[in-house]
């Protein structure tokens, strides 16, 4: 027992060390120090210089207005952007673009052993079976109690399966694993080599963060495949929210969804959080310390845009989500969902500068972002009956 | 967990186990109703509020069953019986008060019991004992919610003053006016002195749990108010203010220098200068957009807007907080009461306004680290009384042996331990509490949800 546990923790320790190595860089720009002990470096350091080298990966992606994302199709680039800061999401995966690896391992397993996905599916099937068994046992016990009550006798004690005692039946054993193919070798040869059809998709906020601040991403025009200039990107990322484009109502708007979302995204990114989407938990963003491979998300963030001038809201063509205060019942709903998964709910208010205070000329460049402000409110339930001491 | 809930209630349980299990399940979840069948001695003078029991009735596809109906009927009649019982109080322990509608106060003429250690305040009133000599006398007075709470509880008898000649009574020594019923007290007291029905419901709920509840805004100069922040806090706030003034000065200064910031290239990564040559400083230089509560809110208020319902109403003291009525300590919580149906969630302006009035919370106390094994041991200690000491020693020596082997197998784990020794402050308790906190009690037709809104401190605790 003890040795078993030791082996387990050793394995997890090894995995942690491996993760620390793979995900060593929190941002795509990597800093490398030459020899730390050199006197030359030390002297330069005293003088305010350093020998640190910056490695800029110069990734490349294609802007896709239809999906409001930037596609990284190059395998090297998508792996760098995922490993250094957990940017983007594989379009065929839940997070890390792992489609190809999963396919390869499934082929390699080919019925000889179970892949991680198959084990998960088996576990889910077992869990479902357990719940059905339990429900049946409960119904049976209730019927028995009912009959006993009608006859006026004591009901026989019933055995209800619990998670600890229930064992999976043999029913799945044979069906789960496909029967071993005798001509395994030949089939392997017949299979055509796998081609990676997956791409990493970056949200526009992520892409702009990488382009604008770190200058480590080149965004290509989907039609011409020419690199877009920063000015073109700035325009294009806002225009995806303007349908049909070129309407006068969309011009000179401080409440373009891209700007509001970017302000919130940049705020948490600049504080060192890894920011991912949170639609699963009724929230806009999830905040991870270091990244999803290290910890669960600690916080669920609801982005709430606040107009400085309510007239701007009345004239808005965008209908921003959460711009109108939501009801108490919705707040309870979100908070229930998030406390259920051990996350703390954060309401993040992003103020939208009023067009009367700030000149709309600033919208032509990211300079306007300086006039948005972000503040966060932590929300938790208080249960007076449990807080008495 | 759900295993427990789905067990049918038919199988009779052994008595002792049932009681224990019930106590475990009712560990403070206040949402459920009481189990009326468990009330001991319904006919006795004192009905007690019992603990909740199990769910008695679960609709099935075949419709209600005989057994379930039987169980439900038994519980229901038990409840009605319990409610039917006459609530009585001994003549010797009841307090008396006279309600003055003009003053909106109840004057306590006979104070009995422990309630008055935390309720009521002393007021100097001219006493009208004789026509000519007006003497100033101090007397104990109750706010409407306090009087109503005591009346509803059956701890106080309230009278209405009257000019009519009062008949002599044999049961009571002296009649002080017309007796007031609970219904009458509700009608007369709610609506006076800013007491809404929702506020009373919150007040009464918290009082029943043992909290001390006082008004935030003193309704009269005689009402005792808590002492302002203690000396230790003052020192901190001086430092804070100094820091804030310096940082705000710097932040005002910064635009002068970076007025020429190239907004198309906000971050310049110096090739040779030390500036942002590692991740920490790179992240620091990324924080150039405005955030946090020191930035002015430019929200334009409509001039005709009605006053915000978000006002601090009650100071809340935990039952464990030592409370002195004449010199109340700083409160543990400050509470706002709103009606869920008519008042929407607070806006950021309203929250900022509330945070402006609130004191800063002390930093959260770091939780003592107790290993899982120790926790388990502590939990099982009361049940297995025989000599836990002896069984403890071999376990610990084994653990140390294991850890020694561990270090040998995995040398850098020790280095890790050494690095942990001067453990940096864990930012998560602070991030999850916030710097200032307001409790909003949302009342939806008698159901109260309490939410804490904390002023976020994400800007003060960057992750890197």
Short mmCIF file of C-alpha atoms in Angstrom, two decimals, chain B:
data_model
loop_
_atom_site.label_atom_id
_atom_site.label_comp_id
_atom_site.label_asym_id
_atom_site.label_seq_id
_atom_site.Cartn_x
_atom_site.Cartn_y
_atom_site.Cartn_z
CA UNK B 1 -23.45 12.27 -0.97
CA UNK B 2 -26.50 11.73 -3.10
CA UNK B 3 -26.48 8.12 -1.98
CA UNK B 4 -27.79 9.30 1.34
CA UNK B 5 -30.50 11.47 -0.07
CA UNK B 6 -31.97 8.83 -2.28
CA UNK B 7 -32.40 6.23 0.41
CA UNK B 8 -36.05 5.45 0.95
CA UNK B 9 -37.30 6.45 4.34
CA UNK B 10 -39.30 3.29 4.89
CA UNK B 11 -36.64 1.22 6.58
CA UNK B 12 -36.70 2.02 10.30
CA UNK B 13 -33.38 3.11 11.63
CA UNK B 14 -31.89 2.29 14.99
CA UNK B 15 -32.58 5.27 17.24
CA UNK B 16 -29.11 6.40 18.23
CA UNK B 17 -27.76 6.22 14.71
CA UNK B 18 -30.69 8.13 13.34
CA UNK B 19 -30.11 11.00 15.72
CA UNK B 20 -26.44 11.15 14.92
CA UNK B 21 -27.02 11.06 11.20
CA UNK B 22 -29.64 13.73 11.43
CA UNK B 23 -27.23 16.00 13.22
CA UNK B 24 -24.63 15.45 10.56
CA UNK B 25 -27.01 16.28 7.81
CA UNK B 26 -28.39 19.36 9.46
CA UNK B 27 -24.96 20.89 9.80
CA UNK B 28 -26.19 24.40 9.55
CA UNK B 29 -28.01 24.44 6.26
CA UNK B 30 -30.78 26.77 7.21
CA UNK B 31 -32.90 26.39 4.11
CA UNK B 32 -35.02 23.47 5.24
CA UNK B 33 -38.09 23.52 7.42
CA UNK B 34 -38.21 21.87 10.80
CA UNK B 35 -39.19 18.27 11.37
CA UNK B 36 -42.29 18.72 13.44
CA UNK B 37 -42.61 15.08 14.39
CA UNK B 38 -39.43 15.33 16.44
CA UNK B 39 -40.77 18.00 18.76
CA UNK B 40 -40.77 16.56 22.23
CA UNK B 41 -43.87 17.07 24.32
CA UNK B 42 -46.08 19.16 22.12
CA UNK B 43 -48.49 19.96 24.87
CA UNK B 44 -45.83 21.47 27.10
CA UNK B 45 -45.74 25.17 27.63
CA UNK B 46 -42.61 25.85 25.63
CA UNK B 47 -42.56 24.95 21.96
CA UNK B 48 -38.97 24.63 20.77
CA UNK B 49 -37.71 25.10 17.27
CA UNK B 50 -36.54 21.62 16.26
CA UNK B 51 -33.89 20.56 13.80
CA UNK B 52 -34.88 19.65 10.32
CA UNK B 53 -35.41 16.05 9.31
CA UNK B 54 -35.50 14.10 6.10
CA UNK B 55 -37.67 14.77 3.13
CA UNK B 56 -40.91 12.93 3.68
CA UNK B 57 -42.52 13.02 0.33
CA UNK B 58 -41.19 12.36 -3.12
CA UNK B 59 -43.62 12.34 -6.03
CA UNK B 60 -43.45 9.16 -8.05
CA UNK B 61 -44.66 8.39 -11.54
CA UNK B 62 -47.45 6.24 -10.16
CA UNK B 63 -48.79 9.12 -8.09
CA UNK B 64 -48.70 9.44 -4.33
CA UNK B 65 -48.35 6.14 -2.53
CA UNK B 66 -50.02 5.04 0.63
CA UNK B 67 -46.85 4.93 2.69
CA UNK B 68 -45.66 8.33 1.60
CA UNK B 69 -49.05 9.85 2.20
CA UNK B 70 -49.08 8.36 5.66
CA UNK B 71 -45.66 9.77 6.51
CA UNK B 72 -46.57 13.16 5.10
CA UNK B 73 -49.83 13.32 7.00
CA UNK B 74 -48.07 12.42 10.21
CA UNK B 75 -45.56 15.25 9.74
CA UNK B 76 -48.24 17.70 8.76
CA UNK B 77 -50.41 17.01 11.76
CA UNK B 78 -47.34 17.22 13.98
CA UNK B 79 -46.65 20.68 12.59
CA UNK B 80 -50.20 21.82 13.16
CA UNK B 81 -50.10 20.48 16.70
CA UNK B 82 -46.87 22.30 17.37
CA UNK B 83 -48.29 25.54 16.04
CA UNK B 84 -51.45 25.09 18.04
CA UNK B 85 -49.60 25.01 21.33
CA UNK B 86 -50.09 28.12 23.39
CA UNK B 87 -46.90 30.06 23.81
CA UNK B 88 -46.55 31.16 27.35
CA UNK B 89 -44.01 32.95 29.46
CA UNK B 90 -43.67 33.22 33.17
CA UNK B 91 -44.93 36.41 34.72
CA UNK B 92 -41.58 36.78 36.44
CA UNK B 93 -39.46 36.77 33.32
CA UNK B 94 -41.52 38.90 30.96
CA UNK B 95 -40.43 42.46 30.24
CA UNK B 96 -42.79 45.37 29.80
CA UNK B 97 -42.65 48.38 27.53
CA UNK B 98 -44.84 51.21 26.35
CA UNK B 99 -44.83 52.04 22.65
CA UNK B 100 -44.85 55.75 21.85
CA UNK B 101 -45.84 56.18 18.20
CA UNK B 102 -44.77 59.85 18.12
CA UNK B 103 -41.32 59.03 19.47
CA UNK B 104 -41.13 55.79 17.43
CA UNK B 105 -39.62 54.18 20.49
CA UNK B 106 -40.73 51.65 23.06
CA UNK B 107 -39.95 52.70 26.62
CA UNK B 108 -38.94 49.68 28.66
CA UNK B 109 -40.60 49.91 32.03
CA UNK B 110 -39.66 46.47 33.29
CA UNK B 111 -36.45 44.95 31.87
CA UNK B 112 -35.91 41.25 32.49
CA UNK B 113 -33.73 38.67 30.85
CA UNK B 114 -30.47 38.91 28.95
CA UNK B 115 -31.85 40.62 25.85
CA UNK B 116 -31.11 44.08 27.12
CA UNK B 117 -27.38 43.51 27.29
CA UNK B 118 -27.33 43.89 23.51
CA UNK B 119 -30.59 45.72 22.76
CA UNK B 120 -32.00 49.10 23.50
CA UNK B 121 -30.24 52.30 24.38
CA UNK B 122 -30.51 54.83 27.12
CA UNK B 123 -32.12 58.19 26.34
CA UNK B 124 -32.58 61.28 28.47
CA UNK B 125 -36.23 62.32 28.42
CA UNK B 126 -38.03 64.92 30.48
CA UNK B 127 -40.25 62.92 32.76
CA UNK B 128 -43.71 64.30 33.31
CA UNK B 129 -44.29 62.95 36.77
CA UNK B 130 -45.45 66.24 38.21
CA UNK B 131 -46.76 69.20 36.26
CA UNK B 132 -44.46 71.86 37.62
CA UNK B 133 -41.08 70.14 37.93
CA UNK B 134 -39.73 68.77 34.68
CA UNK B 135 -36.99 66.39 35.57
CA UNK B 136 -34.61 64.93 33.02
CA UNK B 137 -34.38 61.20 33.47
CA UNK B 138 -32.53 58.55 31.57
CA UNK B 139 -34.59 55.59 30.48
CA UNK B 140 -34.19 52.49 28.34
CA UNK B 141 -35.76 52.74 24.92
CA UNK B 142 -36.10 50.28 22.05
CA UNK B 143 -36.11 50.91 18.32
CA UNK B 144 -39.17 49.55 16.51
CA UNK B 145 -37.34 46.42 15.25
CA UNK B 146 -36.06 45.67 18.73
CA UNK B 147 -39.47 46.07 20.32
CA UNK B 148 -41.17 44.06 17.59
CA UNK B 149 -38.60 41.27 17.85
CA UNK B 150 -39.10 40.95 21.61
CA UNK B 151 -42.88 41.07 21.29
CA UNK B 152 -42.91 38.46 18.56
CA UNK B 153 -40.60 36.28 20.59
CA UNK B 154 -42.92 36.42 23.54
CA UNK B 155 -40.28 37.99 25.74
CA UNK B 156 -41.91 41.36 26.18
CA UNK B 157 -45.35 42.70 26.81
CA UNK B 158 -46.03 45.91 24.96
CA UNK B 159 -48.58 48.55 25.86
CA UNK B 160 -50.17 51.40 24.01
CA UNK B 161 -50.40 54.56 26.06
CA UNK B 162 -53.88 55.91 26.56
CA UNK B 163 -55.62 58.81 28.25
CA UNK B 164 -58.60 56.71 29.14
CA UNK B 165 -58.96 55.78 32.79
CA UNK B 166 -57.66 52.27 33.24
CA UNK B 167 -59.58 49.73 35.23
CA UNK B 168 -57.89 48.03 38.11
CA UNK B 169 -56.78 44.55 37.26
CA UNK B 170 -56.15 41.70 39.60
CA UNK B 171 -53.86 39.80 37.30
CA UNK B 172 -51.39 42.59 36.65
CA UNK B 173 -50.17 44.96 39.30
CA UNK B 174 -50.57 48.09 37.28
CA UNK B 175 -51.88 48.55 33.77
CA UNK B 176 -49.74 50.85 31.71
CA UNK B 177 -52.09 51.29 28.79
CA UNK B 178 -53.94 49.19 26.29
CA UNK B 179 -52.30 45.81 25.67
CA UNK B 180 -50.83 45.42 22.22
CA UNK B 181 -51.16 42.23 20.18
CA UNK B 182 -48.37 40.92 17.97
CA UNK B 183 -50.38 41.82 14.87
CA UNK B 184 -50.89 45.31 16.19
CA UNK B 185 -47.20 45.66 16.92
CA UNK B 186 -46.39 44.66 13.33
CA UNK B 187 -48.84 47.20 11.94
CA UNK B 188 -47.75 50.04 14.14
CA UNK B 189 -43.99 49.54 14.20
CA UNK B 190 -43.08 48.59 10.64
CA UNK B 191 -42.81 51.71 8.54
CA UNK B 192 -41.56 53.86 11.39
CA UNK B 193 -37.96 55.00 11.77
CA UNK B 194 -36.93 53.63 8.32
CA UNK B 195 -37.94 50.11 9.28
CA UNK B 196 -39.13 48.28 6.18
CA UNK B 197 -40.58 44.81 6.29
CA UNK B 198 -37.48 43.41 4.57
CA UNK B 199 -35.20 45.07 7.11
CA UNK B 200 -37.20 43.60 9.95
CA UNK B 201 -37.02 40.13 8.41
CA UNK B 202 -33.25 40.38 8.11
CA UNK B 203 -32.97 41.80 11.62
CA UNK B 204 -35.08 39.08 13.18
CA UNK B 205 -33.33 36.29 11.25
CA UNK B 206 -29.89 37.43 12.36
CA UNK B 207 -31.01 38.00 15.94
CA UNK B 208 -32.43 34.49 16.12
CA UNK B 209 -29.03 33.17 15.08
CA UNK B 210 -27.46 35.02 17.97
CA UNK B 211 -25.89 37.95 16.16
CA UNK B 212 -25.92 41.41 17.66
CA UNK B 213 -27.50 43.79 15.18
CA UNK B 214 -27.37 47.56 15.50
CA UNK B 215 -28.16 50.45 13.22
CA UNK B 216 -25.39 51.87 11.06
CA UNK B 217 -26.86 55.36 10.94
CA UNK B 218 -27.74 56.42 14.49
CA UNK B 219 -31.43 57.33 14.45
CA UNK B 220 -30.85 59.81 17.26
CA UNK B 221 -27.80 61.38 18.93
CA UNK B 222 -28.34 59.16 21.98
CA UNK B 223 -27.78 56.00 19.98
CA UNK B 224 -24.37 54.49 20.72
CA UNK B 225 -22.03 54.25 17.72
CA UNK B 226 -19.00 52.02 17.41
CA UNK B 227 -15.60 53.43 18.14
CA UNK B 228 -13.72 54.27 14.98
CA UNK B 229 -10.75 52.26 13.80
CA UNK B 230 -8.30 51.06 16.42
CA UNK B 231 -4.75 52.31 16.79
CA UNK B 232 -3.12 49.45 14.89
CA UNK B 233 -5.32 50.11 11.93
CA UNK B 234 -4.56 53.81 12.08
CA UNK B 235 -0.87 53.12 11.69
CA UNK B 236 -1.54 50.97 8.66
CA UNK B 237 -3.81 53.52 7.15
CA UNK B 238 -1.17 56.25 7.54
CA UNK B 239 1.29 54.11 5.62
CA UNK B 240 -1.40 53.34 3.11
CA UNK B 241 -2.26 56.94 2.65
CA UNK B 242 1.38 57.82 2.23
CA UNK B 243 1.79 55.06 -0.31
CA UNK B 244 -1.37 56.06 -2.11
CA UNK B 245 -0.42 59.72 -2.30
CA UNK B 246 3.03 58.87 -3.63
CA UNK B 247 1.69 56.42 -6.15
CA UNK B 248 -1.03 58.77 -7.31
CA UNK B 249 1.57 61.52 -7.64
CA UNK B 250 3.73 59.20 -9.69
CA UNK B 251 0.82 58.08 -11.80
CA UNK B 252 0.05 61.70 -12.53
CA UNK B 253 3.68 62.26 -13.33
CA UNK B 254 3.99 59.26 -15.61
CA UNK B 255 1.80 60.59 -18.43
CA UNK B 256 4.09 63.62 -18.59
CA UNK B 257 6.92 61.33 -19.55
CA UNK B 258 5.06 58.78 -21.57
CA UNK B 259 2.84 61.30 -23.27
CA UNK B 260 4.81 60.36 -26.31
CA UNK B 261 4.16 56.63 -25.85
CA UNK B 262 3.93 55.02 -29.22
CA UNK B 263 0.50 53.44 -28.98
CA UNK B 264 1.25 51.19 -31.91
CA UNK B 265 4.23 49.73 -30.00
CA UNK B 266 3.44 50.01 -26.31
CA UNK B 267 6.21 47.71 -25.14
CA UNK B 268 9.75 48.32 -26.22
CA UNK B 269 11.98 45.49 -25.21
CA UNK B 270 15.39 46.90 -24.49
CA UNK B 271 18.14 44.92 -26.09
CA UNK B 272 20.82 46.07 -23.68
CA UNK B 273 19.15 47.82 -20.81
CA UNK B 274 18.16 45.80 -17.78
CA UNK B 275 14.64 47.08 -18.04
CA UNK B 276 12.16 44.21 -18.76
CA UNK B 277 14.77 41.59 -19.30
CA UNK B 278 12.88 38.95 -17.40
CA UNK B 279 9.32 37.81 -17.15
CA UNK B 280 8.52 39.72 -13.97
CA UNK B 281 9.54 43.04 -15.41
CA UNK B 282 7.96 42.23 -18.75
CA UNK B 283 4.64 41.63 -17.02
CA UNK B 284 5.15 44.81 -15.04
CA UNK B 285 5.62 46.80 -18.20
CA UNK B 286 2.47 45.22 -19.64
CA UNK B 287 0.41 46.88 -16.91
CA UNK B 288 0.05 50.22 -18.63
CA UNK B 289 -3.74 50.32 -18.94
CA UNK B 290 -5.74 51.87 -16.13
CA UNK B 291 -7.33 49.65 -13.53
CA UNK B 292 -8.23 49.46 -9.88
CA UNK B 293 -10.26 51.66 -7.59
CA UNK B 294 -7.87 54.62 -7.55
CA UNK B 295 -8.77 55.47 -11.13
CA UNK B 296 -11.61 58.00 -11.21
CA UNK B 297 -14.97 56.69 -12.35
CA UNK B 298 -16.26 59.05 -15.00
CA UNK B 299 -19.80 57.73 -14.85
CA UNK B 300 -22.28 60.53 -15.41
CA UNK B 301 -25.18 60.43 -12.99
CA UNK B 302 -28.55 61.54 -14.20
CA UNK B 303 -29.52 64.45 -11.96
CA UNK B 304 -33.12 63.30 -11.51
CA UNK B 305 -32.13 59.81 -10.41
CA UNK B 306 -33.73 58.70 -7.12
CA UNK B 307 -31.54 58.05 -4.11
CA UNK B 308 -29.77 54.70 -4.23
CA UNK B 309 -31.32 51.92 -2.15
CA UNK B 310 -27.79 50.75 -1.45
CA UNK B 311 -27.21 52.25 1.98
CA UNK B 312 -25.58 50.51 4.90
CA UNK B 313 -28.32 49.69 7.35
CA UNK B 314 -27.05 47.32 10.01
CA UNK B 315 -23.86 46.67 11.88
CA UNK B 316 -23.43 43.00 12.50
CA UNK B 317 -21.45 41.41 15.35
CA UNK B 318 -20.84 37.70 15.48
CA UNK B 319 -22.11 35.95 18.61
CA UNK B 320 -18.50 35.35 19.60
CA UNK B 321 -17.51 39.02 19.39
CA UNK B 322 -17.46 40.64 22.84
CA UNK B 323 -20.05 43.38 22.68
CA UNK B 324 -20.55 46.26 25.06
CA UNK B 325 -23.74 48.16 24.49
CA UNK B 326 -22.52 51.57 25.62
CA UNK B 327 -19.24 51.35 23.67
CA UNK B 328 -19.80 49.03 20.70
CA UNK B 329 -16.67 47.67 19.00
CA UNK B 330 -16.15 48.04 15.23
CA UNK B 331 -18.66 45.72 13.54
CA UNK B 332 -17.76 42.39 11.96
CA UNK B 333 -19.96 43.05 8.92
CA UNK B 334 -21.99 45.87 7.50
CA UNK B 335 -25.27 44.97 5.92
CA UNK B 336 -27.40 46.48 3.16
CA UNK B 337 -30.97 45.22 2.84
CA UNK B 338 -32.78 45.26 -0.51
CA UNK B 339 -35.94 43.77 -1.94
CA UNK B 340 -35.06 41.23 -4.62
CA UNK B 341 -38.11 42.02 -6.72
CA UNK B 342 -37.83 45.78 -6.85
CA UNK B 343 -34.12 46.49 -6.51
CA UNK B 344 -31.69 45.37 -9.22
CA UNK B 345 -28.11 44.38 -8.48
CA UNK B 346 -25.88 47.24 -7.40
CA UNK B 347 -24.09 49.17 -10.12
CA UNK B 348 -20.38 49.81 -9.94
CA UNK B 349 -21.08 53.40 -8.85
CA UNK B 350 -23.20 52.17 -5.97
CA UNK B 351 -20.58 49.61 -4.97
CA UNK B 352 -17.82 52.21 -5.17
CA UNK B 353 -19.92 54.46 -2.96
CA UNK B 354 -20.37 51.70 -0.40
CA UNK B 355 -16.69 50.77 -0.47
CA UNK B 356 -15.90 54.44 0.15
CA UNK B 357 -17.77 54.28 3.47
CA UNK B 358 -16.33 50.99 4.63
CA UNK B 359 -13.18 50.42 6.64
CA UNK B 360 -10.37 48.34 5.22
CA UNK B 361 -10.38 44.76 6.38
CA UNK B 362 -7.35 43.41 8.17
CA UNK B 363 -5.39 40.97 5.98
CA UNK B 364 -6.87 37.48 6.25
CA UNK B 365 -5.26 35.30 8.86
CA UNK B 366 -3.25 32.58 7.14
CA UNK B 367 -4.84 29.26 7.83
CA UNK B 368 -2.74 26.89 9.87
CA UNK B 369 -1.48 24.13 7.66
CA UNK B 370 -2.70 20.80 8.90
CA UNK B 371 -1.79 17.78 6.85
CA UNK B 372 -4.56 15.50 5.74
CA UNK B 373 -3.28 12.71 7.98
CA UNK B 374 -3.39 15.00 11.01
CA UNK B 375 -6.87 16.17 10.11
CA UNK B 376 -8.04 12.60 9.88
CA UNK B 377 -6.44 11.82 13.19
CA UNK B 378 -8.07 14.81 14.81
CA UNK B 379 -11.45 13.86 13.40
CA UNK B 380 -11.23 10.31 14.63
CA UNK B 381 -9.67 11.17 17.99
CA UNK B 382 -12.88 11.66 19.98
CA UNK B 383 -14.29 8.29 18.92
CA UNK B 384 -11.21 6.17 19.51
CA UNK B 385 -10.26 7.34 22.96
CA UNK B 386 -8.04 4.43 24.01
CA UNK B 387 -4.45 5.62 23.90
CA UNK B 388 -4.06 7.59 20.70
CA UNK B 389 -0.63 8.65 21.94
CA UNK B 390 0.96 5.25 21.54
CA UNK B 391 -0.45 4.65 18.10
CA UNK B 392 0.79 8.04 17.00
CA UNK B 393 4.50 7.59 17.58
CA UNK B 394 5.23 4.67 15.25
CA UNK B 395 3.23 6.37 12.50
CA UNK B 396 5.29 9.51 12.72
CA UNK B 397 8.61 7.69 12.79
CA UNK B 398 7.50 5.72 9.78
CA UNK B 399 6.63 8.91 8.00
CA UNK B 400 10.02 10.41 8.74
CA UNK B 401 11.71 7.25 7.50
CA UNK B 402 9.66 7.42 4.35
CA UNK B 403 10.55 11.03 3.85
CA UNK B 404 14.24 10.27 4.40
CA UNK B 405 14.10 7.60 1.76
CA UNK B 406 12.16 9.96 -0.40
CA UNK B 407 14.86 12.60 -0.25
CA UNK B 408 17.43 10.05 -1.17
CA UNK B 409 15.43 8.80 -4.17
CA UNK B 410 14.38 12.26 -5.25
CA UNK B 411 17.12 14.65 -4.22
CA UNK B 412 15.61 17.87 -5.54
CA UNK B 413 12.46 17.44 -3.50
CA UNK B 414 14.54 18.52 -0.52
CA UNK B 415 15.70 21.60 -2.33
CA UNK B 416 12.08 22.30 -2.98
CA UNK B 417 11.32 22.00 0.73
CA UNK B 418 14.08 24.42 1.57
CA UNK B 419 12.74 26.92 -0.90
CA UNK B 420 9.36 26.60 0.77
CA UNK B 421 10.66 27.46 4.21
CA UNK B 422 10.23 31.24 4.05
CA UNK B 423 6.81 30.73 2.51
CA UNK B 424 5.62 33.86 0.71
CA UNK B 425 2.18 35.13 1.65
CA UNK B 426 -0.49 33.20 -0.13
CA UNK B 427 -2.37 35.75 -2.23
CA UNK B 428 -5.53 33.69 -2.59
CA UNK B 429 -7.20 34.46 0.75
CA UNK B 430 -6.77 38.17 0.04
CA UNK B 431 -7.95 37.82 -3.54
CA UNK B 432 -11.03 35.93 -2.43
CA UNK B 433 -11.97 38.32 0.35
CA UNK B 434 -11.06 41.68 -1.09
CA UNK B 435 -9.95 44.76 0.74
CA UNK B 436 -13.37 45.98 1.81
CA UNK B 437 -16.53 44.02 2.13
CA UNK B 438 -20.21 44.79 2.21
CA UNK B 439 -22.94 42.23 2.86
CA UNK B 440 -26.07 42.61 0.77
CA UNK B 441 -29.13 40.86 2.17
CA UNK B 442 -31.51 40.23 -0.69
CA UNK B 443 -35.03 39.54 0.52
CA UNK B 444 -37.38 37.77 -1.82
CA UNK B 445 -40.75 37.46 -0.10
CA UNK B 446 -39.21 36.34 3.16
CA UNK B 447 -36.37 34.27 1.72
CA UNK B 448 -33.11 35.99 2.47
CA UNK B 449 -29.91 35.49 0.46
CA UNK B 450 -26.76 37.08 1.77
CA UNK B 451 -24.03 38.06 -0.68
CA UNK B 452 -20.67 39.52 0.15
CA UNK B 453 -19.34 42.02 -2.34
CA UNK B 454 -15.62 42.50 -1.85
CA UNK B 455 -13.46 45.20 -3.32
CA UNK B 456 -11.06 43.26 -5.54
CA UNK B 457 -7.33 43.47 -4.96
CA UNK B 458 -6.12 41.82 -8.16
CA UNK B 459 -3.93 44.81 -9.00
CA UNK B 460 -2.13 44.46 -5.67
CA UNK B 461 -1.44 40.74 -6.02
CA UNK B 462 -0.05 40.09 -9.51
CA UNK B 463 0.70 36.46 -10.27
CA UNK B 464 4.05 37.29 -11.88
#
